[in-house]
Amino acid sequence: MTNAQPLRPVPVEPPRSAPDRHLLRRRLLAGIAAIVLAAAVGYGGWYMLVGATHVSTDNAYVGADSAQITPLISAPVKAVPVSDTQRVVRGDVLVELDDADTRIALARAEAEWQQARRQFERTVATSAALAGQVAAREAEIERARAQLVVAQANFDKAKIDLERRRNLAKGGAVSAEELTTATNAFTAAQANLTLARAGVTQAEAALAAAKGELSANEALVAGSTVDTDPAVAAARARLDQARLDQERTLIRAPVDGIVTRRQVQVGQRVAAGAPVMTIVPVDQLYVDANFKEGQLTKVRVGQKVTLVSDLYGPDVVYHGRVTGLAGGTGAAFALIPAQNATGNWIKVVQRLPVRVTLDPDELKAHPLRVGLSMDAEIDLSDADSLSDAD
């Protein structure tokens, strides 16, 4: 059996008097008032020093002018030496297309070009040959005219002989046989004269035809050389196009960046203009900060901007400048814009995208990616900003 300890009486505080309670309440209210006053003074000081000269938003996202890779010819895919998330530099081969068809087209275009050049040289040579034919036709005209002179002389002689025989035949001095012979000679001379005249006409027509052919041939080569002839130039253009198509079988990176959304596989036949991948230039990123319309009163191009990324937290601060304000709000260019003409609508504060460029050195030190969230704050007191008039 243990020894029980005697119970000690618990001291009881005497109740406070009413004056003490009122004093405690006054002190508590004074403390609360002091805290509220300090908060108000602090907010007022912050607004005067920072709030009135800065606007901020957490509705900001990283963007970039990405390069969409599309083949310019239709061909099967021979190789794809890159993959998603791979960094590439400008000029790297992204896709290699099968060049069997383009090589054949290039050989055909080169053969057509050579044929066009030879055809032009042949046309030039033909002009010389036609000039010789014109000279020959002129000589034929001279010969035909000489034959016409001879035929005319023979005709005149035969006519005189026939008239003389006819006069003598009336007195019986010429036999009938001699008269018949003179008549036949006159008829033959007349026929030869007609034939000589026809020969002159034919020679003149042949000369005109030769001159026409010469003029037509010279018109094909007039003012042209073997390199400036239209037919040769057209063949050269087809050759250049074939060479360009041959070069386009190798699709190269147009910018430095990261391969994204690769949509092509080996063996696939791609069509011209069909997107196969996207290159994101991560060294040339920008930020689109969506500010409320009431915050944009004093925002100007050129003002300094400080930004914080959710990726790195507040320990990494980016610096940039305002480079432009969008031409309209996001709602204005939405696929289904708001219809506010009905009358039963609720006014919603609109946001306008503000483009902010980033410091390239800071981007290299702390890389970002398209679509990441950012907090942006614009310094409205920046003296280096550009006015709208500029």
Short mmCIF file of N, CA and C in Angstrom, two decimals, residues 133-242:
data_model
loop_
_atom_site.label_atom_id
_atom_site.label_comp_id
_atom_site.label_asym_id
_atom_site.label_seq_id
_atom_site.Cartn_x
_atom_site.Cartn_y
_atom_site.Cartn_z
N GLN A 133 21.31 30.77 -152.16
CA GLN A 133 20.21 30.46 -153.06
C GLN A 133 19.63 31.74 -153.68
N VAL A 134 19.59 32.80 -152.90
CA VAL A 134 19.10 34.07 -153.45
C VAL A 134 20.00 34.54 -154.59
N ALA A 135 21.32 34.41 -154.36
CA ALA A 135 22.25 34.81 -155.43
C ALA A 135 22.07 33.93 -156.66
N ALA A 136 21.84 32.63 -156.46
CA ALA A 136 21.63 31.73 -157.59
C ALA A 136 20.34 32.08 -158.33
N ARG A 137 19.30 32.43 -157.57
CA ARG A 137 18.04 32.79 -158.21
C ARG A 137 18.20 34.09 -159.01
N GLU A 138 19.00 35.01 -158.52
CA GLU A 138 19.25 36.24 -159.27
C GLU A 138 19.99 35.93 -160.58
N ALA A 139 20.96 35.00 -160.54
CA ALA A 139 21.67 34.60 -161.77
C ALA A 139 20.72 33.93 -162.75
N GLU A 140 19.77 33.12 -162.20
CA GLU A 140 18.81 32.47 -163.08
C GLU A 140 17.92 33.50 -163.78
N ILE A 141 17.60 34.57 -163.05
CA ILE A 141 16.80 35.62 -163.67
C ILE A 141 17.57 36.27 -164.82
N GLU A 142 18.83 36.53 -164.62
CA GLU A 142 19.65 37.12 -165.68
C GLU A 142 19.70 36.20 -166.89
N ARG A 143 19.87 34.90 -166.65
CA ARG A 143 19.92 33.96 -167.76
C ARG A 143 18.57 33.89 -168.47
N ALA A 144 17.48 33.89 -167.66
CA ALA A 144 16.15 33.83 -168.28
C ALA A 144 15.89 35.08 -169.11
N ARG A 145 16.35 36.21 -168.63
CA ARG A 145 16.16 37.45 -169.38
C ARG A 145 16.99 37.43 -170.68
N ALA A 146 18.19 36.88 -170.58
CA ALA A 146 19.00 36.76 -171.79
C ALA A 146 18.33 35.83 -172.81
N GLN A 147 17.78 34.73 -172.30
CA GLN A 147 17.06 33.82 -173.20
C GLN A 147 15.83 34.50 -173.80
N LEU A 148 15.23 35.38 -173.01
CA LEU A 148 14.08 36.10 -173.53
C LEU A 148 14.50 37.05 -174.66
N VAL A 149 15.66 37.67 -174.52
CA VAL A 149 16.15 38.56 -175.57
C VAL A 149 16.40 37.77 -176.86
N VAL A 150 17.04 36.59 -176.68
CA VAL A 150 17.31 35.75 -177.85
C VAL A 150 16.00 35.30 -178.50
N ALA A 151 15.05 34.88 -177.67
CA ALA A 151 13.77 34.41 -178.21
C ALA A 151 13.03 35.54 -178.91
N GLN A 152 13.13 36.77 -178.34
CA GLN A 152 12.48 37.91 -178.97
C GLN A 152 13.11 38.20 -180.33
N ALA A 153 14.44 38.11 -180.40
CA ALA A 153 15.13 38.35 -181.69
C ALA A 153 14.74 37.29 -182.71
N ASN A 154 14.71 36.04 -182.30
CA ASN A 154 14.30 34.96 -183.22
C ASN A 154 12.86 35.15 -183.66
N PHE A 155 12.02 35.61 -182.74
CA PHE A 155 10.62 35.83 -183.11
C PHE A 155 10.50 36.95 -184.13
N ASP A 156 11.23 38.05 -183.90
CA ASP A 156 11.17 39.17 -184.84
C ASP A 156 11.67 38.73 -186.23
N LYS A 157 12.76 37.97 -186.27
CA LYS A 157 13.31 37.51 -187.55
C LYS A 157 12.33 36.59 -188.26
N ALA A 158 11.74 35.65 -187.48
CA ALA A 158 10.79 34.72 -188.10
C ALA A 158 9.56 35.46 -188.63
N LYS A 159 9.16 36.50 -187.90
CA LYS A 159 7.99 37.26 -188.34
C LYS A 159 8.30 37.99 -189.63
N ILE A 160 9.48 38.59 -189.71
CA ILE A 160 9.86 39.32 -190.93
C ILE A 160 9.97 38.34 -192.12
N ASP A 161 10.61 37.18 -191.87
CA ASP A 161 10.74 36.18 -192.95
C ASP A 161 9.37 35.70 -193.42
N LEU A 162 8.46 35.51 -192.50
CA LEU A 162 7.14 35.02 -192.90
C LEU A 162 6.40 36.07 -193.73
N GLU A 163 6.48 37.33 -193.30
CA GLU A 163 5.81 38.38 -194.07
C GLU A 163 6.42 38.50 -195.48
N ARG A 164 7.76 38.39 -195.56
CA ARG A 164 8.42 38.48 -196.88
C ARG A 164 7.95 37.32 -197.76
N ARG A 165 7.90 36.11 -197.25
CA ARG A 165 7.50 34.94 -198.04
C ARG A 165 6.05 35.10 -198.51
N ARG A 166 5.21 35.64 -197.62
CA ARG A 166 3.81 35.82 -198.01
C ARG A 166 3.68 36.83 -199.16
N ASN A 167 4.45 37.88 -199.10
CA ASN A 167 4.38 38.87 -200.19
C ASN A 167 4.90 38.28 -201.52
N LEU A 168 5.96 37.52 -201.45
CA LEU A 168 6.49 36.90 -202.66
C LEU A 168 5.59 35.79 -203.19
N ALA A 169 4.89 35.14 -202.25
CA ALA A 169 4.01 34.03 -202.68
C ALA A 169 2.86 34.55 -203.53
N LYS A 170 2.46 35.81 -203.35
CA LYS A 170 1.38 36.38 -204.17
C LYS A 170 1.77 36.48 -205.64
N GLY A 171 3.05 36.73 -205.90
CA GLY A 171 3.51 36.82 -207.31
C GLY A 171 4.05 35.50 -207.83
N GLY A 172 3.98 34.47 -207.03
CA GLY A 172 4.45 33.14 -207.46
C GLY A 172 5.94 32.97 -207.38
N ALA A 173 6.66 33.90 -206.67
CA ALA A 173 8.12 33.81 -206.59
C ALA A 173 8.58 32.83 -205.50
N VAL A 174 7.69 32.47 -204.58
CA VAL A 174 8.03 31.54 -203.46
C VAL A 174 7.09 30.36 -203.55
N SER A 175 7.69 29.22 -203.39
CA SER A 175 6.89 28.01 -203.45
C SER A 175 6.09 27.85 -202.15
N ALA A 176 5.12 26.98 -202.25
CA ALA A 176 4.28 26.71 -201.07
C ALA A 176 5.10 26.06 -199.96
N GLU A 177 6.08 25.28 -200.33
CA GLU A 177 6.91 24.60 -199.31
C GLU A 177 7.71 25.63 -198.50
N GLU A 178 8.28 26.63 -199.20
CA GLU A 178 9.05 27.64 -198.48
C GLU A 178 8.15 28.45 -197.55
N LEU A 179 6.92 28.72 -198.03
CA LEU A 179 5.99 29.46 -197.18
C LEU A 179 5.63 28.66 -195.93
N THR A 180 5.45 27.37 -196.13
CA THR A 180 5.13 26.52 -194.97
C THR A 180 6.28 26.48 -193.99
N THR A 181 7.47 26.41 -194.51
CA THR A 181 8.66 26.38 -193.63
C THR A 181 8.76 27.68 -192.85
N ALA A 182 8.54 28.81 -193.49
CA ALA A 182 8.60 30.10 -192.81
C ALA A 182 7.52 30.21 -191.74
N THR A 183 6.33 29.67 -192.09
CA THR A 183 5.23 29.71 -191.11
C THR A 183 5.59 28.89 -189.88
N ASN A 184 6.14 27.69 -190.10
CA ASN A 184 6.53 26.82 -188.95
C ASN A 184 7.61 27.49 -188.12
N ALA A 185 8.55 28.15 -188.78
CA ALA A 185 9.63 28.82 -188.05
C ALA A 185 9.08 29.95 -187.19
N PHE A 186 8.08 30.67 -187.75
CA PHE A 186 7.47 31.76 -186.98
C PHE A 186 6.73 31.21 -185.75
N THR A 187 6.00 30.10 -185.97
CA THR A 187 5.26 29.50 -184.84
C THR A 187 6.21 29.03 -183.75
N ALA A 188 7.33 28.40 -184.15
CA ALA A 188 8.31 27.93 -183.17
C ALA A 188 8.95 29.11 -182.44
N ALA A 189 9.24 30.19 -183.16
CA ALA A 189 9.84 31.37 -182.52
C ALA A 189 8.87 32.00 -181.54
N GLN A 190 7.58 32.02 -181.91
CA GLN A 190 6.58 32.57 -181.01
C GLN A 190 6.46 31.73 -179.72
N ALA A 191 6.51 30.41 -179.89
CA ALA A 191 6.44 29.52 -178.72
C ALA A 191 7.67 29.70 -177.83
N ASN A 192 8.84 29.83 -178.47
CA ASN A 192 10.06 30.03 -177.69
C ASN A 192 10.02 31.36 -176.93
N LEU A 193 9.44 32.38 -177.54
CA LEU A 193 9.32 33.68 -176.88
C LEU A 193 8.41 33.56 -175.64
N THR A 194 7.27 32.86 -175.83
CA THR A 194 6.37 32.66 -174.68
C THR A 194 7.07 31.88 -173.57
N LEU A 195 7.82 30.85 -174.00
CA LEU A 195 8.54 30.04 -173.01
C LEU A 195 9.61 30.86 -172.30
N ALA A 196 10.29 31.73 -173.03
CA ALA A 196 11.32 32.57 -172.41
C ALA A 196 10.70 33.55 -171.42
N ARG A 197 9.54 34.12 -171.79
CA ARG A 197 8.88 35.01 -170.85
C ARG A 197 8.44 34.26 -169.57
N ALA A 198 7.91 33.06 -169.75
CA ALA A 198 7.54 32.25 -168.59
C ALA A 198 8.76 31.91 -167.74
N GLY A 199 9.88 31.69 -168.39
CA GLY A 199 11.11 31.40 -167.64
C GLY A 199 11.54 32.58 -166.78
N VAL A 200 11.38 33.80 -167.34
CA VAL A 200 11.73 34.99 -166.54
C VAL A 200 10.79 35.11 -165.34
N THR A 201 9.48 34.89 -165.59
CA THR A 201 8.52 34.98 -164.48
C THR A 201 8.82 33.93 -163.41
N GLN A 202 9.13 32.73 -163.86
CA GLN A 202 9.44 31.66 -162.90
C GLN A 202 10.70 31.98 -162.10
N ALA A 203 11.71 32.52 -162.77
CA ALA A 203 12.95 32.86 -162.07
C ALA A 203 12.72 33.97 -161.06
N GLU A 204 11.88 34.94 -161.43
CA GLU A 204 11.58 36.03 -160.49
C GLU A 204 10.81 35.49 -159.27
N ALA A 205 9.85 34.56 -159.52
CA ALA A 205 9.10 33.96 -158.41
C ALA A 205 10.03 33.15 -157.50
N ALA A 206 10.96 32.42 -158.10
CA ALA A 206 11.91 31.64 -157.30
C ALA A 206 12.79 32.56 -156.46
N LEU A 207 13.17 33.72 -157.03
CA LEU A 207 13.97 34.68 -156.27
C LEU A 207 13.18 35.24 -155.10
N ALA A 208 11.90 35.56 -155.33
CA ALA A 208 11.07 36.09 -154.25
C ALA A 208 10.91 35.05 -153.13
N ALA A 209 10.73 33.78 -153.52
CA ALA A 209 10.60 32.72 -152.52
C ALA A 209 11.89 32.55 -151.73
N ALA A 210 13.01 32.60 -152.41
CA ALA A 210 14.30 32.47 -151.72
C ALA A 210 14.54 33.62 -150.77
N LYS A 211 14.16 34.83 -151.21
CA LYS A 211 14.31 35.98 -150.31
C LYS A 211 13.39 35.86 -149.10
N GLY A 212 12.17 35.33 -149.31
CA GLY A 212 11.24 35.14 -148.19
C GLY A 212 11.78 34.14 -147.18
N GLU A 213 12.30 33.03 -147.68
CA GLU A 213 12.89 32.04 -146.78
C GLU A 213 14.07 32.61 -146.01
N LEU A 214 14.88 33.41 -146.71
CA LEU A 214 16.02 34.03 -146.06
C LEU A 214 15.57 35.00 -144.97
N SER A 215 14.54 35.80 -145.27
CA SER A 215 14.04 36.76 -144.27
C SER A 215 13.45 36.04 -143.07
N ALA A 216 12.69 34.97 -143.35
CA ALA A 216 12.10 34.22 -142.24
C ALA A 216 13.17 33.57 -141.37
N ASN A 217 14.20 33.05 -141.99
CA ASN A 217 15.26 32.40 -141.23
C ASN A 217 16.07 33.42 -140.44
N GLU A 218 16.31 34.59 -141.06
CA GLU A 218 17.06 35.62 -140.35
C GLU A 218 16.25 36.20 -139.19
N ALA A 219 14.91 36.19 -139.32
CA ALA A 219 14.08 36.67 -138.22
C ALA A 219 14.21 35.77 -136.99
N LEU A 220 14.52 34.48 -137.22
CA LEU A 220 14.69 33.56 -136.09
C LEU A 220 15.96 33.82 -135.30
N VAL A 221 16.95 34.40 -135.95
CA VAL A 221 18.24 34.58 -135.28
C VAL A 221 18.62 36.04 -135.13
N ALA A 222 17.74 36.95 -135.61
CA ALA A 222 18.08 38.38 -135.56
C ALA A 222 18.22 38.85 -134.12
N GLY A 223 19.31 39.51 -133.81
CA GLY A 223 19.53 40.06 -132.48
C GLY A 223 19.77 39.03 -131.41
N SER A 224 20.00 37.80 -131.76
CA SER A 224 20.20 36.73 -130.78
C SER A 224 21.55 36.06 -130.97
N THR A 225 22.04 35.51 -129.88
CA THR A 225 23.24 34.67 -129.92
C THR A 225 22.83 33.29 -129.47
N VAL A 226 23.79 32.41 -129.45
CA VAL A 226 23.49 31.05 -129.05
C VAL A 226 23.05 30.98 -127.59
N ASP A 227 23.37 31.99 -126.78
CA ASP A 227 22.98 31.99 -125.37
C ASP A 227 21.70 32.79 -125.12
N THR A 228 21.35 33.72 -126.04
CA THR A 228 20.17 34.55 -125.83
C THR A 228 19.00 34.15 -126.71
N ASP A 229 19.16 33.16 -127.54
CA ASP A 229 18.06 32.70 -128.37
C ASP A 229 16.91 32.21 -127.49
N PRO A 230 15.66 32.58 -127.81
CA PRO A 230 14.53 32.18 -126.95
C PRO A 230 14.42 30.68 -126.74
N ALA A 231 14.59 29.90 -127.79
CA ALA A 231 14.49 28.45 -127.64
C ALA A 231 15.60 27.92 -126.76
N VAL A 232 16.80 28.44 -126.94
CA VAL A 232 17.92 28.01 -126.10
C VAL A 232 17.69 28.46 -124.66
N ALA A 233 17.18 29.69 -124.48
CA ALA A 233 16.92 30.18 -123.13
C ALA A 233 15.85 29.34 -122.43
N ALA A 234 14.80 28.94 -123.17
CA ALA A 234 13.77 28.09 -122.57
C ALA A 234 14.34 26.73 -122.16
N ALA A 235 15.18 26.16 -123.04
CA ALA A 235 15.82 24.89 -122.70
C ALA A 235 16.75 25.05 -121.49
N ARG A 236 17.42 26.20 -121.42
CA ARG A 236 18.30 26.46 -120.28
C ARG A 236 17.48 26.59 -118.98
N ALA A 237 16.31 27.21 -119.08
CA ALA A 237 15.46 27.32 -117.89
C ALA A 237 14.99 25.96 -117.42
N ARG A 238 14.64 25.08 -118.36
CA ARG A 238 14.25 23.72 -117.96
C ARG A 238 15.42 22.97 -117.34
N LEU A 239 16.63 23.22 -117.85
CA LEU A 239 17.81 22.59 -117.28
C LEU A 239 18.06 23.11 -115.85
N ASP A 240 17.91 24.42 -115.67
CA ASP A 240 18.09 24.98 -114.32
C ASP A 240 17.05 24.43 -113.36
N GLN A 241 15.82 24.28 -113.83
CA GLN A 241 14.78 23.72 -112.98
C GLN A 241 15.09 22.28 -112.60
N ALA A 242 15.60 21.51 -113.56
CA ALA A 242 15.97 20.13 -113.27
C ALA A 242 17.11 20.06 -112.27
#
